Short mmCIF file of C-alpha atoms in Angstrom, two decimals:
data_model
loop_
_atom_site.label_atom_id
_atom_site.label_comp_id
_atom_site.label_asym_id
_atom_site.label_seq_id
_atom_site.Cartn_x
_atom_site.Cartn_y
_atom_site.Cartn_z
CA MET A 1 58.01 63.77 -39.32
CA ASN A 2 56.04 67.34 -40.52
CA ARG A 3 58.03 68.77 -43.68
CA GLN A 4 57.43 72.32 -42.47
CA ALA A 5 59.29 72.02 -39.00
CA VAL A 6 62.66 70.65 -40.22
CA LEU A 7 62.69 72.86 -43.43
CA PRO A 8 62.03 76.65 -44.01
CA PRO A 9 58.89 78.02 -45.60
CA ARG A 10 58.79 77.36 -48.87
CA PRO A 11 59.09 81.04 -50.11
CA LYS A 12 55.52 81.75 -52.24
CA ARG A 13 55.56 82.49 -55.67
CA SER A 14 54.35 85.06 -57.99
CA LEU A 15 50.09 85.45 -59.20
CA LYS A 16 52.57 86.07 -62.40
CA SER A 17 54.01 82.58 -62.67
CA MET A 18 52.08 80.47 -61.21
CA SER A 19 49.30 82.14 -64.06
CA LYS A 20 51.81 81.42 -66.54
CA THR A 21 52.13 77.58 -65.25
CA TYR A 22 48.76 76.87 -65.05
CA GLY A 23 48.25 79.53 -68.62
CA LEU A 24 50.42 76.83 -70.61
CA SER A 25 49.50 73.30 -68.57
CA LEU A 26 45.32 74.87 -69.44
CA LEU A 27 47.15 75.20 -73.24
CA PHE A 28 48.28 72.14 -74.07
CA LEU A 29 44.85 70.37 -72.31
CA PHE A 30 42.89 72.70 -75.17
CA ILE A 31 45.13 71.48 -77.81
CA PHE A 32 45.30 67.38 -77.56
CA ILE A 33 42.09 67.30 -76.96
CA TRP A 34 41.29 69.52 -79.77
CA SER A 35 43.44 67.63 -81.94
CA ALA A 36 42.08 64.24 -79.96
CA LEU A 37 38.50 65.55 -81.22
CA GLY A 38 39.19 65.92 -84.95
CA THR A 39 40.80 62.43 -84.96
CA ILE A 40 37.88 61.23 -84.13
CA ASP A 41 35.89 62.46 -86.07
CA LYS A 42 37.63 61.23 -89.35
CA VAL A 43 37.23 58.26 -88.61
CA ASN A 44 34.79 55.31 -89.98
CA TRP A 45 34.88 53.39 -87.28
CA SER A 46 32.20 51.06 -88.55
CA ARG A 47 34.90 50.46 -90.68
CA VAL A 48 37.31 49.55 -88.83
CA PHE A 49 35.49 47.01 -86.27
CA SER A 50 33.73 45.33 -89.26
CA MET A 51 33.85 42.42 -90.12
CA HIS A 52 36.15 42.88 -93.38
CA THR A 53 39.14 43.90 -91.09
CA ILE A 54 38.73 40.49 -88.67
CA ALA A 55 39.02 38.79 -91.25
CA ASN A 56 42.07 40.53 -92.87
CA ILE A 57 43.97 40.53 -89.98
CA ASP A 58 43.17 37.08 -89.93
CA ARG A 59 44.97 36.52 -93.14
CA VAL A 60 47.91 38.75 -92.33
CA ILE A 61 49.05 37.86 -89.05
CA PRO A 62 49.32 33.94 -88.58
CA LYS A 63 51.71 34.60 -91.97
CA LEU A 64 54.09 36.88 -90.31
CA PHE A 65 54.89 34.41 -87.97
CA GLN A 66 55.08 31.50 -90.17
CA PRO A 67 58.38 32.61 -91.31
CA ASN A 68 59.34 31.56 -95.14
CA PHE A 69 62.40 30.15 -95.03
CA ASP A 70 63.16 29.48 -98.60
CA LYS A 71 64.27 32.93 -99.82
CA LEU A 72 66.97 32.80 -97.03
CA ASP A 73 69.41 33.70 -99.55
CA ARG A 74 68.29 36.49 -101.34
CA VAL A 75 67.77 38.49 -97.93
CA LEU A 76 70.27 37.93 -96.49
CA GLU A 77 72.36 38.86 -99.58
CA LEU A 78 70.15 42.34 -99.98
CA MET A 79 70.96 42.50 -96.56
CA PHE A 80 74.66 42.95 -96.69
CA GLU A 81 73.94 45.16 -99.57
CA THR A 82 71.58 47.52 -96.53
CA LEU A 83 74.88 47.34 -94.22
CA PHE A 84 77.79 47.96 -97.66
CA ILE A 85 75.55 51.30 -98.29
CA ALA A 86 75.19 52.29 -94.38
CA PHE A 87 78.72 51.28 -93.92
CA THR A 88 80.40 53.71 -97.19
CA GLY A 89 77.37 56.81 -96.14
CA SER A 90 78.57 56.71 -92.80
CA LEU A 91 81.93 56.08 -93.08
CA MET A 92 81.86 59.26 -95.82
CA ALA A 93 80.41 60.91 -93.59
CA ALA A 94 82.89 60.63 -90.65
CA ILE A 95 85.11 62.50 -93.03
CA LEU A 96 83.27 64.78 -94.38
CA ALA A 97 82.28 66.10 -91.42
CA ILE A 98 85.49 66.58 -89.98
CA PRO A 99 86.24 70.25 -91.50
CA LEU A 100 83.03 70.92 -91.15
CA GLY A 101 83.07 70.18 -87.63
CA PHE A 102 86.64 72.93 -86.98
CA LEU A 103 84.38 75.03 -88.88
CA THR A 104 81.56 74.57 -86.62
CA ALA A 105 82.99 75.12 -83.81
CA LYS A 106 83.39 78.84 -82.61
CA ASN A 107 86.99 78.35 -80.19
CA MET A 108 88.60 77.22 -83.33
CA MET A 109 87.48 80.50 -85.99
CA GLY A 110 88.28 82.93 -84.00
CA THR A 111 87.58 86.48 -83.18
CA SER A 112 87.84 87.73 -86.16
CA PRO A 113 84.93 88.77 -88.45
CA ILE A 114 85.67 86.74 -90.94
CA GLY A 115 86.18 83.80 -88.88
CA LYS A 116 82.30 84.40 -87.25
CA VAL A 117 80.92 84.58 -90.89
CA VAL A 118 81.87 81.50 -91.34
CA ASN A 119 81.26 79.84 -88.72
CA ALA A 120 77.59 81.14 -89.02
CA ILE A 121 77.53 80.34 -92.81
CA CYS A 122 78.26 76.62 -92.11
CA LYS A 123 76.11 75.89 -89.06
CA LEU A 124 73.12 77.21 -91.47
CA LEU A 125 74.09 74.40 -93.99
CA LEU A 126 74.24 71.64 -91.52
CA ASN A 127 70.82 72.51 -89.77
CA ALA A 128 69.63 73.06 -93.37
CA ILE A 129 71.20 69.22 -94.58
CA ARG A 130 68.94 67.98 -90.52
CA THR A 131 65.94 69.14 -92.30
CA PHE A 132 65.53 66.51 -94.62
CA PRO A 133 65.12 62.64 -93.94
CA GLU A 134 66.63 59.78 -95.56
CA ILE A 135 63.82 59.48 -97.66
CA LEU A 136 63.59 62.76 -99.06
CA LEU A 137 67.15 62.53 -99.46
CA ALA A 138 67.05 58.97 -101.61
CA LEU A 139 64.68 60.41 -103.46
CA ILE A 140 66.31 63.27 -105.07
CA PHE A 141 69.17 60.90 -105.38
CA VAL A 142 67.30 58.97 -106.94
CA ALA A 143 65.29 61.13 -109.95
CA SER A 144 69.20 62.77 -110.45
CA ILE A 145 71.32 59.50 -110.50
CA GLY A 146 68.81 56.51 -111.19
CA PRO A 147 67.85 53.68 -109.03
CA SER A 148 70.71 52.32 -107.80
CA PRO A 149 72.45 51.57 -104.33
CA PHE A 150 74.62 54.48 -105.22
CA ALA A 151 72.47 56.97 -104.63
CA GLY A 152 71.33 55.43 -101.38
CA VAL A 153 75.29 55.85 -100.03
CA LEU A 154 74.73 59.37 -101.17
CA ALA A 155 71.14 60.01 -98.97
CA ILE A 156 73.30 58.27 -95.48
CA ALA A 157 76.12 60.04 -96.30
CA ILE A 158 74.88 63.31 -96.88
CA GLY A 159 72.08 62.97 -93.99
CA SER A 160 74.88 62.07 -91.48
CA THR A 161 76.90 64.97 -92.32
CA GLY A 162 74.11 66.81 -91.47
CA MET A 163 74.87 65.37 -87.92
CA LEU A 164 77.97 64.17 -87.43
CA GLY A 165 79.40 67.83 -88.47
CA LYS A 166 77.64 69.52 -85.43
CA LEU A 167 78.44 67.21 -83.00
CA TYR A 168 82.15 67.33 -84.09
CA GLY A 169 81.94 70.51 -83.91
CA GLU A 170 80.79 70.31 -79.88
CA VAL A 171 82.86 67.86 -78.87
CA ILE A 172 85.54 70.50 -80.22
CA GLU A 173 83.72 73.48 -78.43
CA THR A 174 84.13 71.32 -75.36
CA ILE A 175 88.35 70.42 -75.26
CA ASP A 176 90.85 71.57 -72.73
CA MET A 177 91.67 75.38 -74.72
CA GLN A 178 94.29 75.44 -71.83
CA VAL A 179 96.29 72.71 -73.42
CA VAL A 180 96.35 74.61 -76.24
CA GLU A 181 98.01 78.52 -74.70
CA ALA A 182 100.24 75.96 -72.77
CA LEU A 183 101.54 74.71 -76.55
CA GLU A 184 101.29 77.98 -77.66
CA ALA A 185 103.57 78.70 -74.58
CA ASN A 186 106.05 76.95 -75.08
CA GLY A 187 106.66 78.21 -79.19
CA ALA A 188 104.44 75.42 -81.22
CA ASN A 189 103.12 76.36 -84.67
CA LYS A 190 99.75 75.76 -85.85
CA ILE A 191 99.43 72.68 -87.10
CA GLN A 192 101.14 71.45 -84.27
CA ILE A 193 98.78 72.00 -82.03
CA LEU A 194 96.44 70.30 -83.75
CA PHE A 195 98.98 67.21 -83.68
CA TYR A 196 99.88 67.23 -80.09
CA GLY A 197 96.57 69.28 -78.30
CA ILE A 198 93.70 68.74 -80.22
CA ILE A 199 93.32 65.17 -81.52
CA PRO A 200 94.53 63.53 -78.92
CA GLN A 201 91.48 65.55 -77.27
CA ILE A 202 89.23 64.95 -79.85
CA VAL A 203 89.43 61.09 -81.66
CA PRO A 204 87.64 58.70 -79.53
CA GLU A 205 84.73 60.68 -79.61
CA PHE A 206 84.69 61.22 -83.15
CA LEU A 207 85.46 58.01 -82.99
CA SER A 208 82.05 56.79 -80.94
CA TYR A 209 79.84 59.46 -82.73
CA ALA A 210 80.38 57.40 -86.35
CA ILE A 211 80.03 54.81 -84.65
CA TYR A 212 76.56 55.65 -83.61
CA ARG A 213 75.62 56.95 -86.39
CA PHE A 214 75.94 53.89 -88.72
CA GLU A 215 74.63 52.16 -86.52
CA ILE A 216 70.40 54.90 -87.21
CA ASP A 217 72.23 54.86 -90.32
CA VAL A 218 72.09 50.54 -90.65
CA ARG A 219 68.21 51.18 -89.28
CA ALA A 220 67.55 54.29 -91.65
CA SER A 221 69.31 52.11 -95.38
CA THR A 222 67.47 48.70 -93.85
CA ILE A 223 64.12 51.62 -95.75
CA LEU A 224 65.85 53.29 -98.65
CA GLY A 225 64.55 50.50 -101.14
CA ILE A 226 61.35 51.24 -101.01
CA ILE A 227 61.85 54.72 -103.43
CA GLY A 228 64.71 52.31 -105.16
CA ALA A 229 68.32 53.52 -103.13
CA GLY A 230 69.61 49.46 -103.11
CA GLY A 231 69.61 47.29 -100.43
CA ILE A 232 66.30 45.63 -98.22
CA GLY A 233 63.38 47.83 -98.14
CA THR A 234 63.40 46.68 -102.21
CA MET A 235 62.22 43.45 -100.80
CA ILE A 236 59.18 44.63 -98.75
CA VAL A 237 57.86 46.84 -100.98
CA ILE A 238 57.71 43.93 -103.62
CA SER A 239 56.36 40.43 -101.10
CA GLN A 240 54.11 43.53 -99.29
CA GLN A 241 52.99 43.84 -103.12
CA ASN A 242 52.45 40.19 -103.56
CA ARG A 243 50.90 39.99 -100.39
CA ASN A 244 53.75 37.68 -99.55
CA TRP A 245 53.16 38.43 -95.91
CA ASP A 246 55.54 35.35 -94.87
CA GLU A 247 58.52 36.79 -96.62
CA VAL A 248 58.47 40.28 -94.96
CA SER A 249 58.11 38.28 -91.80
CA LEU A 250 61.62 36.65 -92.73
CA ILE A 251 62.71 40.47 -93.73
CA LEU A 252 61.43 41.48 -90.84
CA ILE A 253 63.63 38.57 -88.74
CA VAL A 254 66.55 39.66 -90.36
CA ILE A 255 66.24 43.00 -90.26
CA ILE A 256 65.77 42.52 -86.18
CA VAL A 257 68.44 40.07 -85.24
CA THR A 258 71.27 41.62 -87.71
CA VAL A 259 70.53 45.73 -85.83
CA THR A 260 70.93 44.06 -82.51
CA ILE A 261 73.64 42.47 -83.43
CA ILE A 262 75.05 45.90 -84.91
CA ASP A 263 73.31 47.35 -81.77
CA ASN A 264 75.38 45.42 -79.79
CA ILE A 265 78.44 45.68 -81.34
CA SER A 266 78.33 49.27 -81.14
CA ALA A 267 77.49 50.42 -77.76
CA PHE A 268 81.36 47.96 -76.26
CA ILE A 269 83.61 49.26 -78.74
CA ARG A 270 81.65 52.66 -77.96
CA LYS A 271 81.98 51.66 -74.20
CA ARG A 272 85.52 51.36 -74.66
CA LEU A 273 86.95 53.76 -76.62
CA VAL A 274 85.87 57.23 -74.21
CA MET B 1 117.33 89.59 -68.16
CA ILE B 2 113.34 90.84 -67.83
CA GLU B 3 112.90 94.98 -67.75
CA TYR B 4 109.80 96.47 -68.25
CA ASN B 5 109.78 100.30 -68.57
CA ASP B 6 106.72 101.89 -67.95
CA VAL B 7 104.54 98.18 -69.10
CA SER B 8 101.06 99.13 -68.44
CA LEU B 9 98.42 97.23 -69.67
CA VAL B 10 94.25 97.89 -70.70
CA TYR B 11 92.31 95.18 -71.55
CA PRO B 12 89.17 95.95 -74.30
CA ASN B 13 86.91 95.71 -71.18
CA GLY B 14 88.84 98.27 -69.74
CA THR B 15 90.27 96.97 -66.98
CA LYS B 16 93.54 98.43 -65.81
CA ALA B 17 95.50 94.91 -65.17
CA LEU B 18 99.41 96.76 -65.60
CA GLN B 19 99.27 100.33 -64.28
CA ASN B 20 102.91 101.69 -64.79
CA ILE B 21 105.19 98.91 -64.19
CA ASN B 22 108.99 99.45 -64.26
CA LEU B 23 111.08 96.55 -63.07
CA THR B 24 114.25 94.84 -63.72
CA ILE B 25 114.86 90.92 -63.16
CA ASN B 26 118.38 89.69 -62.84
CA GLN B 27 119.39 85.96 -65.21
CA GLY B 28 119.32 83.21 -62.10
CA GLU B 29 116.22 85.32 -59.55
CA PHE B 30 114.07 83.29 -58.43
CA VAL B 31 111.03 85.94 -57.99
CA VAL B 32 107.45 85.20 -56.52
CA ILE B 33 105.22 88.00 -57.19
CA VAL B 34 102.56 88.13 -54.53
CA GLY B 35 99.26 89.26 -54.49
CA LEU B 36 95.64 89.39 -53.98
CA SER B 37 93.31 87.15 -56.92
CA GLY B 38 93.14 90.88 -59.60
CA ALA B 39 95.93 92.44 -58.35
CA GLY B 40 97.43 91.86 -61.54
CA LYS B 41 100.21 88.93 -61.46
CA SER B 42 99.21 86.28 -63.95
CA THR B 43 98.80 89.67 -66.64
CA LEU B 44 102.48 90.33 -65.08
CA ILE B 45 104.45 87.21 -65.67
CA ARG B 46 101.87 86.32 -68.47
CA SER B 47 103.61 89.78 -70.67
CA ILE B 48 106.54 88.25 -70.60
CA ASN B 49 105.70 85.72 -73.10
CA ARG B 50 103.41 87.88 -74.85
CA LEU B 51 100.51 85.00 -73.77
CA VAL B 52 98.57 88.81 -73.22
CA THR B 53 99.95 91.84 -74.74
CA PRO B 54 100.90 94.92 -73.07
CA THR B 55 99.51 98.13 -74.39
CA ALA B 56 102.39 100.88 -73.85
CA GLY B 57 105.71 100.92 -72.85
CA GLN B 58 108.93 98.23 -73.54
CA LEU B 59 109.75 95.15 -72.55
CA LEU B 60 113.38 93.62 -73.29
CA VAL B 61 113.94 90.22 -72.51
CA ASP B 62 117.49 89.29 -73.28
CA ASN B 63 117.52 93.30 -74.66
CA GLN B 64 115.03 92.79 -77.29
CA ASP B 65 111.54 93.97 -77.45
CA ILE B 66 109.39 91.63 -77.15
CA LEU B 67 106.00 93.98 -77.50
CA LYS B 68 107.72 94.35 -81.30
CA LEU B 69 107.87 91.11 -81.88
CA ASN B 70 106.29 89.27 -85.59
CA THR B 71 104.93 85.27 -85.17
CA LYS B 72 107.82 83.83 -85.87
CA GLN B 73 110.73 85.54 -83.48
CA LEU B 74 107.31 85.43 -81.16
CA ARG B 75 107.74 81.51 -81.29
CA GLN B 76 111.05 81.89 -81.05
CA LEU B 77 110.78 83.93 -77.63
CA ARG B 78 108.54 81.62 -76.54
CA THR B 79 110.84 78.09 -77.10
CA LYS B 80 113.11 80.42 -74.89
CA VAL B 81 110.13 81.11 -71.58
CA GLY B 82 108.75 77.66 -70.36
CA MET B 83 105.76 78.11 -69.19
CA ILE B 84 104.01 76.06 -65.82
CA PHE B 85 100.81 75.88 -65.01
CA GLN B 86 98.39 75.79 -61.91
CA HIS B 87 96.24 73.20 -63.60
CA HIS B 88 99.14 71.86 -65.07
CA ASN B 89 97.92 71.75 -68.60
CA LEU B 90 99.01 67.50 -69.88
CA VAL B 91 96.93 66.41 -72.67
CA LYS B 92 95.28 63.95 -70.41
CA ARG B 93 95.04 61.04 -72.93
CA SER B 94 98.35 61.67 -74.60
CA THR B 95 101.57 59.27 -72.60
CA VAL B 96 103.98 61.02 -70.21
CA ILE B 97 106.93 60.94 -72.67
CA LYS B 98 104.90 62.59 -75.13
CA ASN B 99 103.42 65.80 -73.31
CA VAL B 100 106.86 65.72 -72.71
CA ILE B 101 108.47 65.78 -75.64
CA ALA B 102 105.50 68.24 -77.03
CA GLY B 103 108.17 71.22 -75.15
CA ARG B 104 110.82 70.71 -77.49
CA LEU B 105 108.25 71.90 -80.60
CA GLY B 106 109.37 74.88 -80.91
CA TYR B 107 112.55 73.39 -81.94
CA THR B 108 111.52 70.99 -85.19
CA ASN B 109 110.12 70.44 -87.97
CA THR B 110 106.42 70.51 -88.43
CA LEU B 111 106.63 67.86 -89.91
CA LYS B 112 108.84 65.55 -87.97
CA SER B 113 106.89 66.09 -84.47
CA ILE B 114 103.73 65.13 -86.49
CA LEU B 115 105.45 62.19 -87.76
CA ASN B 116 106.96 61.44 -84.29
CA LEU B 117 110.45 61.59 -85.23
CA TYR B 118 112.83 63.27 -83.12
CA SER B 119 115.96 63.05 -82.61
CA LYS B 120 118.06 61.03 -80.33
CA GLN B 121 118.80 63.69 -78.39
CA ASP B 122 116.25 65.02 -78.01
CA LEU B 123 114.10 61.91 -76.42
CA GLN B 124 117.20 62.15 -74.65
CA LEU B 125 116.97 64.88 -72.74
CA ALA B 126 112.94 64.61 -72.83
CA TYR B 127 113.86 61.39 -70.72
CA ASP B 128 116.64 63.15 -68.30
CA SER B 129 113.93 65.97 -67.55
CA LEU B 130 111.70 63.19 -65.96
CA LYS B 131 114.57 61.71 -64.12
CA ARG B 132 115.51 65.53 -62.82
CA VAL B 133 112.13 65.10 -61.05
CA ASN B 134 112.09 62.06 -60.51
CA ILE B 135 109.02 60.60 -62.98
CA GLU B 136 110.49 58.79 -64.42
CA GLU B 137 109.11 54.79 -64.15
CA LYS B 138 105.65 56.89 -65.46
CA VAL B 139 107.32 57.20 -69.06
CA TYR B 140 104.56 55.67 -70.23
CA THR B 141 102.20 55.93 -68.51
CA ARG B 142 98.98 57.96 -69.84
CA SER B 143 98.91 61.20 -67.67
CA ASP B 144 95.56 61.22 -66.60
CA GLN B 145 96.00 58.58 -64.37
CA LEU B 146 99.23 60.39 -62.48
CA SER B 147 97.85 62.08 -58.44
CA GLY B 148 98.26 66.34 -58.82
CA GLY B 149 101.41 66.58 -58.31
CA GLN B 150 102.39 63.96 -60.33
CA GLN B 151 101.07 65.78 -63.82
CA GLN B 152 103.14 68.91 -62.21
CA ARG B 153 106.23 67.05 -62.58
CA VAL B 154 105.35 66.35 -65.25
CA SER B 155 104.55 69.52 -66.22
CA ILE B 156 107.95 70.85 -64.88
CA ALA B 157 110.04 68.25 -67.37
CA ARG B 158 108.20 69.59 -70.82
CA VAL B 159 109.95 73.14 -69.77
CA LEU B 160 113.29 71.92 -69.39
CA THR B 161 112.29 70.05 -72.21
CA GLN B 162 112.46 72.87 -73.55
CA GLN B 163 115.43 74.25 -72.19
CA PRO B 164 114.62 77.79 -71.46
CA ASN B 165 116.68 80.61 -70.37
CA ILE B 166 113.49 82.63 -67.85
CA ILE B 167 110.51 79.53 -66.01
CA LEU B 168 107.16 81.90 -65.13
CA ALA B 169 104.77 79.79 -63.36
CA ASP B 170 101.72 80.86 -62.88
CA GLU B 171 100.36 79.28 -59.45
CA PRO B 172 101.88 76.60 -59.84
CA VAL B 173 100.72 75.25 -56.37
CA ALA B 174 96.93 76.45 -55.95
CA SER B 175 94.81 73.08 -56.39
CA LEU B 176 97.62 70.82 -54.45
CA ASP B 177 98.00 69.75 -50.93
CA PRO B 178 100.49 70.74 -48.28
CA PRO B 179 102.68 68.65 -48.91
CA THR B 180 103.09 68.60 -53.04
CA SER B 181 103.15 72.12 -52.99
CA HIS B 182 106.20 71.98 -51.37
CA GLN B 183 107.43 68.74 -53.18
CA VAL B 184 106.88 71.10 -56.87
CA MET B 185 108.11 74.53 -55.43
CA THR B 186 111.86 72.65 -54.18
CA TYR B 187 111.61 71.06 -57.84
CA LEU B 188 111.28 74.49 -58.65
CA LYS B 189 114.30 76.11 -56.65
CA ARG B 190 116.27 73.03 -57.52
CA VAL B 191 115.91 73.85 -61.27
CA ASN B 192 116.48 77.40 -60.47
CA ARG B 193 120.06 76.51 -59.06
CA GLU B 194 121.04 73.96 -60.62
CA ASP B 195 120.71 76.11 -64.53
CA ASN B 196 120.75 79.44 -63.13
CA ILE B 197 117.18 79.55 -65.02
CA THR B 198 115.62 82.88 -64.23
CA THR B 199 112.06 82.03 -62.24
CA ILE B 200 108.99 84.13 -61.86
CA VAL B 201 106.29 81.84 -59.87
CA ASN B 202 102.76 83.53 -58.37
CA LEU B 203 101.78 82.64 -54.79
CA HIS B 204 99.80 83.57 -52.66
CA PHE B 205 100.45 81.69 -50.02
CA ILE B 206 102.66 83.87 -47.72
CA ASP B 207 104.76 81.21 -45.63
CA MET B 208 105.30 79.60 -49.34
CA ALA B 209 106.44 83.03 -50.63
CA MET B 210 108.91 83.63 -47.53
CA GLU B 211 110.49 79.93 -47.76
CA TYR B 212 111.26 79.79 -51.49
CA ALA B 213 111.49 83.39 -52.50
CA ASP B 214 115.10 84.85 -53.18
CA ARG B 215 113.12 88.08 -54.01
CA ILE B 216 109.13 89.23 -53.41
CA ILE B 217 107.15 91.21 -55.02
CA GLY B 218 103.83 92.99 -53.98
CA MET B 219 101.05 93.63 -55.96
CA ARG B 220 97.76 95.19 -55.65
CA ASP B 221 95.77 97.33 -58.51
CA GLY B 222 98.47 96.28 -61.34
CA LYS B 223 100.65 98.45 -59.63
CA ILE B 224 104.10 97.86 -57.96
CA VAL B 225 103.83 97.92 -54.18
CA PHE B 226 106.60 95.38 -52.14
CA ASP B 227 110.04 95.11 -54.06
CA GLY B 228 112.42 93.38 -52.34
CA PRO B 229 114.62 90.78 -50.74
CA ALA B 230 112.84 87.63 -49.37
CA SER B 231 114.21 88.28 -45.91
CA MET B 232 113.37 91.61 -45.44
CA VAL B 233 109.57 90.52 -45.71
CA ASN B 234 107.69 89.79 -42.27
CA GLU B 235 103.94 88.71 -41.72
CA SER B 236 103.42 93.27 -41.48
CA THR B 237 104.92 93.27 -45.60
CA PHE B 238 102.29 90.89 -46.56
CA GLU B 239 99.03 92.90 -44.30
CA GLN B 240 100.57 95.78 -46.48
CA ILE B 241 100.74 94.57 -49.98
CA TYR B 242 97.35 92.55 -49.60
CA GLY B 243 95.94 95.40 -47.99
CA ARG B 244 93.81 94.01 -44.65
CA LYS B 245 95.23 91.24 -41.91
CA ILE B 246 96.92 88.05 -42.72
CA ARG B 247 93.99 85.93 -42.79
CA ASP B 248 94.70 81.35 -42.48
CA ASP B 249 93.81 80.53 -46.18
CA ASP B 250 97.10 82.74 -47.03
CA ILE B 251 99.14 80.52 -45.41
CA ARG B 252 99.62 76.85 -46.87
CA GLY B 253 101.17 74.90 -44.37
CA GLY B 254 102.95 72.41 -43.92
CA THR B 255 107.30 71.53 -43.94
CA THR B 256 109.52 71.62 -46.65
CA GLU B 257 112.06 69.30 -43.82
CA HIS B 258 109.67 65.77 -44.31
CA GLU B 259 109.34 66.65 -47.62
CA GLN B 260 112.64 66.53 -48.77
CA THR B 261 113.55 63.24 -47.66
CA SER B 262 110.05 61.35 -49.11
CA VAL B 263 111.31 62.89 -52.09
CA ASN B 264 114.64 61.81 -52.49
CA PRO B 265 115.40 59.06 -50.11
CA SER B 266 119.38 59.44 -51.21
CA ASN B 267 119.68 62.94 -49.37
#
């Protein structure tokens, strides 16, 4: 079948839009090739393909497939610590993010100049928080309150607040404001509107996002120990530095299994919620 | 009694939605306001519970100028003026009874309403309101599981729970099919008759306006261009109000006869 026979001819694209498309494609290609050349230049190829590399791979890889179960007790203990860090941090964030969510939702802040300014400041604050990776936040807290799981909890809590505050704000912005109008029209006051019109609309989404964030936090908190903020990360570093690859192997297996279980439970609960 | 004295409303963007409206509506009347979209029908009825605020004139509800009310007085006014919307505006995730009891919010202490501590009388009133629109068997159903017509009936029940003196209905049947539309209008009319509640309905279907209204008010460009009993109205009146020929989509169709039997088999 000839498409031209069925459909009307395509509208002709202007020279300007064509040159824009091709120009951008060429630019992208140039940047790609340039960066690839730059990287290749820096690699010491004779070292990569030396006997030394092969010997290293031969020593490490097989060990990774032979986990040492002697340390299982210790690994599980630290894994639970990791989960507690993630859970406490997520819980703190889920609560801290609620007021921030309301403050960043345009439809809750009214049209007054003060409302708009507060709204903009809170958005800026959340954006600023989100630019910090958890590991950097953990570094700050370890430096200020010393190496302990609590430093990890704070890092997770602050990092998650950045994301949850933004998501909560977006949930609130998408609620059905006609419901709010209807409640206003039958004489309800602001607090009653909050409890009867707004909260029923947002609770399932809020919970769903909080659980999703917990899922991310479990993964994030596994590496916090690398800089001494508690959890299983501490053991990863120690085992790696002692070249105990069989221990590293066990730790990886435990992390993979735990994260998979948490992901599945979280997906199951969230499907039920919304 | 509702009295518009020279009421005008200009929106911030410069639209003159109401221009020098003078109008008196007596207690217990069933008034249908017709007009094309943008004629000012919604603005006219939303002025009565101050969802919009007129910019000039005097609007009296039971001899009180409602344009001068403060926030608290406004809430008191709104408890006595029920409103029904095109999209029924129920909280979809809440149960029917939770939506209906929301009609008592204006009368209930904030703390009690948050903790769900309603008096027996209030709950009885909510349940009786559901019975009046024949939907009491859905009392614990989540409202998003109801059909469009059932949801609109629940919103009528919510308004009845307010025990209002006035019911405002803004295009209550615009998103319903013909048989359901007649059902909803029949309930509104029945409530109007039984409780002597002043009822003001915005419609653009001319056949429904003629069938249910006591009095028809026609609006165009923010002005009242027709005001008279429904018996005085025919198709040419509507052509004058609309300023154009009557089209198929101005007519809802369907019959009431058939609907009334299915609504209430005992009648």
